[in-house]
Amino acid sequence: MSTTHPPVVVVMGVAGTGKTTIGPLVAEALGLPYAEGDDFHPAANVAKMSAGTPLDDTDRGPWLDAIGAWAHDRAGRGGVVSSSALKRAYRDRLRAAAPGIVFLHLTGDRELIEGRMAARKGHFMPTALLDSQFATLQPLQDDEAGVAVDVSGTPEEITARAVAALRGAAR
C-alpha cells in the first residue's frame, strides 16, 4: 500500500463475517479512520431489516450513495468503511463515487457465519436473512481492486491476514 496516498478500503461480505469487528482493527493497523457502514443506513432500512425483510436495490441506493460520498471525501487521505457491497453493481456504484477504493472481502462458510450471527446481541440483522445475503453475493472479480480473506480464526488472525493481503495487493 502506498504511504503517500493511502487507499479507502471497503470491508465487504455477507452479514456476520465480522465487518464491524475487523474493519476497525484493519483501520487501526493501517493508521486510518474507520466508518461503520450500518450508520449510513436510513432508519427505514434498519426497520425493514429488523422486521426480517431483505433490502432491495432501491432501498440500498441512498445507503450506497452515502458510503460513496464518505469514501470520496477520504480519497487521497485513506480510510476504512464497512459495506456488504454484495453485488458487482453496488461496488461499481461505490467505485463511481470514489474510483480508487479497494475492497476487502471477508469470506467464510455459512455454518461459521450463522453461528457468529446467532451469538451477537442487539444487532438489527436476523440470521433469517443470511440465505438472502448469500443468494445476493457476487464475489469480487479479477478486474476489481481488492482481496478476499477467510474469517476463520480470531479477530487478530483475520486482521493480520487482511493487512498482509492488502499490502501485497498494492505491490
PDB file of C-alpha atoms in Angstrom:
ATOM      1  CA  MET A   1       0.000   0.000   0.000  1.00  0.00           C
ATOM      2  CA  SER A   2       1.248   3.393  -0.877  1.00  0.00           C
ATOM      3  CA  THR A   3       2.088   5.501   2.133  1.00  0.00           C
ATOM      4  CA  THR A   4       1.833   8.702   0.080  1.00  0.00           C
ATOM      5  CA  HIS A   5      -1.757   8.055  -0.939  1.00  0.00           C
ATOM      6  CA  PRO A   6      -3.377   5.565   1.415  1.00  0.00           C
ATOM      7  CA  PRO A   7      -6.424   3.834  -0.065  1.00  0.00           C
ATOM      8  CA  VAL A   8     -10.000   3.868   1.023  1.00  0.00           C
ATOM      9  CA  VAL A   9     -10.747   0.251   1.907  1.00  0.00           C
ATOM     10  CA  VAL A  10     -14.311  -1.072   1.824  1.00  0.00           C
ATOM     11  CA  VAL A  11     -14.673  -4.098   4.112  1.00  0.00           C
ATOM     12  CA  MET A  12     -17.340  -6.204   2.408  1.00  0.00           C
ATOM     13  CA  GLY A  13     -19.135  -9.503   2.842  1.00  0.00           C
ATOM     14  CA  VAL A  14     -22.369 -11.045   3.964  1.00  0.00           C
ATOM     15  CA  ALA A  15     -23.807 -10.243   7.387  1.00  0.00           C
ATOM     16  CA  GLY A  16     -21.931 -11.958  10.184  1.00  0.00           C
ATOM     17  CA  THR A  17     -18.495 -12.095   8.533  1.00  0.00           C
ATOM     18  CA  GLY A  18     -17.151  -9.585  11.030  1.00  0.00           C
ATOM     19  CA  LYS A  19     -17.070  -6.341   9.068  1.00  0.00           C
ATOM     20  CA  THR A  20     -17.798  -4.323  12.228  1.00  0.00           C
ATOM     21  CA  THR A  21     -15.101  -6.190  14.189  1.00  0.00           C
ATOM     22  CA  ILE A  22     -12.403  -6.468  11.544  1.00  0.00           C
ATOM     23  CA  GLY A  23     -12.927  -3.054   9.927  1.00  0.00           C
ATOM     24  CA  PRO A  24     -11.793  -1.011  12.939  1.00  0.00           C
ATOM     25  CA  LEU A  25      -8.869  -3.380  13.549  1.00  0.00           C
ATOM     26  CA  VAL A  26      -7.693  -3.050   9.941  1.00  0.00           C
ATOM     27  CA  ALA A  27      -8.129   0.727  10.157  1.00  0.00           C
ATOM     28  CA  GLU A  28      -6.049   0.841  13.328  1.00  0.00           C
ATOM     29  CA  ALA A  29      -3.328  -1.353  11.818  1.00  0.00           C
ATOM     30  CA  LEU A  30      -3.170   0.914   8.757  1.00  0.00           C
ATOM     31  CA  GLY A  31      -3.398   4.136  10.794  1.00  0.00           C
ATOM     32  CA  LEU A  32      -6.633   5.189   9.066  1.00  0.00           C
ATOM     33  CA  PRO A  33     -10.053   6.344  10.305  1.00  0.00           C
ATOM     34  CA  TYR A  34     -12.945   3.878  10.331  1.00  0.00           C
ATOM     35  CA  ALA A  35     -16.612   4.441   9.461  1.00  0.00           C
ATOM     36  CA  GLU A  36     -19.320   1.891  10.283  1.00  0.00           C
ATOM     37  CA  GLY A  37     -21.380   1.228   7.174  1.00  0.00           C
ATOM     38  CA  ASP A  38     -24.513   0.412   9.150  1.00  0.00           C
ATOM     39  CA  ASP A  39     -24.521   4.009  10.404  1.00  0.00           C
ATOM     40  CA  PHE A  40     -25.179   5.195   6.839  1.00  0.00           C
ATOM     41  CA  HIS A  41     -28.492   3.290   6.594  1.00  0.00           C
ATOM     42  CA  PRO A  42     -31.656   5.390   6.651  1.00  0.00           C
ATOM     43  CA  ALA A  43     -33.984   4.488   9.545  1.00  0.00           C
ATOM     44  CA  ALA A  44     -36.427   2.866   7.090  1.00  0.00           C
ATOM     45  CA  ASN A  45     -33.747   0.365   6.034  1.00  0.00           C
ATOM     46  CA  VAL A  46     -32.959  -0.574   9.625  1.00  0.00           C
ATOM     47  CA  ALA A  47     -36.688  -1.034  10.367  1.00  0.00           C
ATOM     48  CA  LYS A  48     -37.127  -3.198   7.285  1.00  0.00           C
ATOM     49  CA  MET A  49     -34.168  -5.456   8.136  1.00  0.00           C
ATOM     50  CA  SER A  50     -35.206  -5.630  11.802  1.00  0.00           C
ATOM     51  CA  ALA A  51     -38.566  -6.949  10.620  1.00  0.00           C
ATOM     52  CA  GLY A  52     -36.783  -9.698   8.694  1.00  0.00           C
ATOM     53  CA  THR A  53     -37.339  -8.194   5.242  1.00  0.00           C
ATOM     54  CA  PRO A  54     -34.324  -8.066   2.914  1.00  0.00           C
ATOM     55  CA  LEU A  55     -33.457  -4.740   1.350  1.00  0.00           C
ATOM     56  CA  ASP A  56     -33.907  -4.331  -2.382  1.00  0.00           C
ATOM     57  CA  ASP A  57     -31.767  -2.294  -4.756  1.00  0.00           C
ATOM     58  CA  THR A  58     -33.991   0.770  -4.324  1.00  0.00           C
ATOM     59  CA  ASP A  59     -33.516   0.591  -0.540  1.00  0.00           C
ATOM     60  CA  ARG A  60     -29.759   0.270  -0.908  1.00  0.00           C
ATOM     61  CA  GLY A  61     -29.310   3.249  -3.265  1.00  0.00           C
ATOM     62  CA  PRO A  62     -29.238   6.090  -0.701  1.00  0.00           C
ATOM     63  CA  TRP A  63     -27.110   3.947   1.630  1.00  0.00           C
ATOM     64  CA  LEU A  64     -24.534   3.195  -1.071  1.00  0.00           C
ATOM     65  CA  ASP A  65     -24.505   6.857  -2.103  1.00  0.00           C
ATOM     66  CA  ALA A  66     -23.804   7.942   1.485  1.00  0.00           C
ATOM     67  CA  ILE A  67     -20.933   5.453   1.804  1.00  0.00           C
ATOM     68  CA  GLY A  68     -19.641   6.549  -1.611  1.00  0.00           C
ATOM     69  CA  ALA A  69     -19.696  10.188  -0.517  1.00  0.00           C
ATOM     70  CA  TRP A  70     -17.689   9.315   2.610  1.00  0.00           C
ATOM     71  CA  ALA A  71     -15.185   7.343   0.511  1.00  0.00           C
ATOM     72  CA  HIS A  72     -14.931  10.214  -1.995  1.00  0.00           C
ATOM     73  CA  ASP A  73     -14.224  12.647   0.833  1.00  0.00           C
ATOM     74  CA  ARG A  74     -11.434  10.362   2.111  1.00  0.00           C
ATOM     75  CA  ALA A  75      -9.755   9.989  -1.329  1.00  0.00           C
ATOM     76  CA  GLY A  76      -6.029  10.635  -1.055  1.00  0.00           C
ATOM     77  CA  ARG A  77      -6.213  10.522   2.745  1.00  0.00           C
ATOM     78  CA  GLY A  78      -7.426   6.941   3.153  1.00  0.00           C
ATOM     79  CA  GLY A  79      -9.977   5.335   5.384  1.00  0.00           C
ATOM     80  CA  VAL A  80     -11.770   2.101   6.089  1.00  0.00           C
ATOM     81  CA  VAL A  81     -15.543   1.696   5.828  1.00  0.00           C
ATOM     82  CA  SER A  82     -17.761  -1.358   6.074  1.00  0.00           C
ATOM     83  CA  SER A  83     -20.420  -2.166   3.492  1.00  0.00           C
ATOM     84  CA  SER A  84     -21.821  -5.526   2.494  1.00  0.00           C
ATOM     85  CA  ALA A  85     -21.246  -4.492  -1.178  1.00  0.00           C
ATOM     86  CA  LEU A  86     -22.713  -7.853  -2.155  1.00  0.00           C
ATOM     87  CA  LYS A  87     -23.346  -7.166  -5.845  1.00  0.00           C
ATOM     88  CA  ARG A  88     -20.925  -6.034  -8.516  1.00  0.00           C
ATOM     89  CA  ALA A  89     -23.365  -3.223  -9.338  1.00  0.00           C
ATOM     90  CA  TYR A  90     -23.121  -1.950  -5.734  1.00  0.00           C
ATOM     91  CA  ARG A  91     -19.317  -1.994  -5.889  1.00  0.00           C
ATOM     92  CA  ASP A  92     -19.434  -0.254  -9.278  1.00  0.00           C
ATOM     93  CA  ARG A  93     -21.609   2.449  -7.703  1.00  0.00           C
ATOM     94  CA  LEU A  94     -19.108   2.897  -4.868  1.00  0.00           C
ATOM     95  CA  ARG A  95     -16.201   2.989  -7.354  1.00  0.00           C
ATOM     96  CA  ALA A  96     -18.028   5.633  -9.407  1.00  0.00           C
ATOM     97  CA  ALA A  97     -18.123   7.838  -6.293  1.00  0.00           C
ATOM     98  CA  ALA A  98     -14.539   7.049  -5.234  1.00  0.00           C
ATOM     99  CA  PRO A  99     -12.558   5.482  -8.100  1.00  0.00           C
ATOM    100  CA  GLY A 100      -9.506   4.450  -6.056  1.00  0.00           C
ATOM    101  CA  ILE A 101     -11.271   2.315  -3.466  1.00  0.00           C
ATOM    102  CA  VAL A 102     -10.074  -1.195  -2.667  1.00  0.00           C
ATOM    103  CA  PHE A 103     -12.337  -3.989  -1.420  1.00  0.00           C
ATOM    104  CA  LEU A 104     -11.527  -6.359   1.436  1.00  0.00           C
ATOM    105  CA  HIS A 105     -13.956  -9.265   1.009  1.00  0.00           C
ATOM    106  CA  LEU A 106     -14.405 -11.205   4.249  1.00  0.00           C
ATOM    107  CA  THR A 107     -15.381 -14.776   3.353  1.00  0.00           C
ATOM    108  CA  GLY A 108     -16.411 -17.845   5.310  1.00  0.00           C
ATOM    109  CA  ASP A 109     -18.651 -20.859   5.257  1.00  0.00           C
ATOM    110  CA  ARG A 110     -22.313 -20.490   6.082  1.00  0.00           C
ATOM    111  CA  GLU A 111     -22.180 -22.569   9.283  1.00  0.00           C
ATOM    112  CA  LEU A 112     -19.423 -20.426  10.824  1.00  0.00           C
ATOM    113  CA  ILE A 113     -21.128 -17.170   9.852  1.00  0.00           C
ATOM    114  CA  GLU A 114     -24.561 -18.275  11.070  1.00  0.00           C
ATOM    115  CA  GLY A 115     -23.039 -19.257  14.422  1.00  0.00           C
ATOM    116  CA  ARG A 116     -21.456 -15.846  14.780  1.00  0.00           C
ATOM    117  CA  MET A 117     -24.696 -14.094  13.863  1.00  0.00           C
ATOM    118  CA  ALA A 118     -26.638 -16.142  16.403  1.00  0.00           C
ATOM    119  CA  ALA A 119     -24.158 -15.218  19.142  1.00  0.00           C
ATOM    120  CA  ARG A 120     -24.235 -11.461  18.635  1.00  0.00           C
ATOM    121  CA  LYS A 121     -26.538  -9.322  20.695  1.00  0.00           C
ATOM    122  CA  GLY A 122     -28.505  -6.230  19.777  1.00  0.00           C
ATOM    123  CA  HIS A 123     -27.904  -6.252  16.024  1.00  0.00           C
ATOM    124  CA  PHE A 124     -30.798  -5.485  13.682  1.00  0.00           C
ATOM    125  CA  MET A 125     -29.897  -8.169  11.098  1.00  0.00           C
ATOM    126  CA  PRO A 126     -31.571 -11.509  11.948  1.00  0.00           C
ATOM    127  CA  THR A 127     -29.999 -14.830  10.955  1.00  0.00           C
ATOM    128  CA  ALA A 128     -33.116 -15.469   8.854  1.00  0.00           C
ATOM    129  CA  LEU A 129     -31.730 -13.035   6.260  1.00  0.00           C
ATOM    130  CA  LEU A 130     -28.416 -14.886   5.853  1.00  0.00           C
ATOM    131  CA  ASP A 131     -29.733 -17.021   2.975  1.00  0.00           C
ATOM    132  CA  SER A 132     -30.773 -13.894   1.066  1.00  0.00           C
ATOM    133  CA  GLN A 133     -27.305 -12.432   1.670  1.00  0.00           C
ATOM    134  CA  PHE A 134     -25.569 -15.495   0.227  1.00  0.00           C
ATOM    135  CA  ALA A 135     -28.026 -15.603  -2.685  1.00  0.00           C
ATOM    136  CA  THR A 136     -27.238 -11.960  -3.497  1.00  0.00           C
ATOM    137  CA  LEU A 137     -23.453 -12.227  -3.072  1.00  0.00           C
ATOM    138  CA  GLN A 138     -21.367 -11.797  -6.213  1.00  0.00           C
ATOM    139  CA  PRO A 139     -17.740 -12.350  -5.147  1.00  0.00           C
ATOM    140  CA  LEU A 140     -15.013  -9.962  -6.272  1.00  0.00           C
ATOM    141  CA  GLN A 141     -13.992 -10.440  -9.897  1.00  0.00           C
ATOM    142  CA  ASP A 142     -10.416 -10.439 -11.192  1.00  0.00           C
ATOM    143  CA  ASP A 143     -10.831  -6.943 -12.626  1.00  0.00           C
ATOM    144  CA  GLU A 144     -11.893  -5.459  -9.258  1.00  0.00           C
ATOM    145  CA  ALA A 145      -9.279  -3.942  -6.945  1.00  0.00           C
ATOM    146  CA  GLY A 146      -9.397  -5.995  -3.789  1.00  0.00           C
ATOM    147  CA  VAL A 147      -8.585  -9.126  -1.846  1.00  0.00           C
ATOM    148  CA  ALA A 148     -10.561 -11.928  -0.221  1.00  0.00           C
ATOM    149  CA  VAL A 149      -9.718 -13.086   3.305  1.00  0.00           C
ATOM    150  CA  ASP A 150     -11.163 -16.068   5.158  1.00  0.00           C
ATOM    151  CA  VAL A 151     -12.784 -15.230   8.508  1.00  0.00           C
ATOM    152  CA  SER A 152     -11.899 -18.386  10.391  1.00  0.00           C
ATOM    153  CA  GLY A 153      -9.741 -17.724  13.424  1.00  0.00           C
ATOM    154  CA  THR A 154      -9.523 -14.913  15.931  1.00  0.00           C
ATOM    155  CA  PRO A 155     -10.120 -11.266  15.020  1.00  0.00           C
ATOM    156  CA  GLU A 156      -6.386 -10.669  15.407  1.00  0.00           C
ATOM    157  CA  GLU A 157      -5.531 -13.516  12.999  1.00  0.00           C
ATOM    158  CA  ILE A 158      -8.098 -12.325  10.458  1.00  0.00           C
ATOM    159  CA  THR A 159      -6.805  -8.751  10.733  1.00  0.00           C
ATOM    160  CA  ALA A 160      -3.188  -9.859  10.239  1.00  0.00           C
ATOM    161  CA  ARG A 161      -4.192 -11.819   7.091  1.00  0.00           C
ATOM    162  CA  ALA A 162      -6.254  -8.876   5.824  1.00  0.00           C
ATOM    163  CA  VAL A 163      -3.494  -6.292   6.311  1.00  0.00           C
ATOM    164  CA  ALA A 164      -0.906  -8.601   4.701  1.00  0.00           C
ATOM    165  CA  ALA A 165      -3.233  -9.246   1.732  1.00  0.00           C
ATOM    166  CA  LEU A 166      -3.972  -5.527   1.295  1.00  0.00           C
ATOM    167  CA  ARG A 167      -0.296  -4.646   1.419  1.00  0.00           C
ATOM    168  CA  GLY A 168       0.526  -7.469  -1.009  1.00  0.00           C
ATOM    169  CA  ALA A 169      -2.176  -6.349  -3.432  1.00  0.00           C
ATOM    170  CA  ALA A 170      -0.765  -2.820  -3.544  1.00  0.00           C
ATOM    171  CA  ARG A 171       2.565  -4.008  -4.901  1.00  0.00           C
TER     172      ARG A 171
END
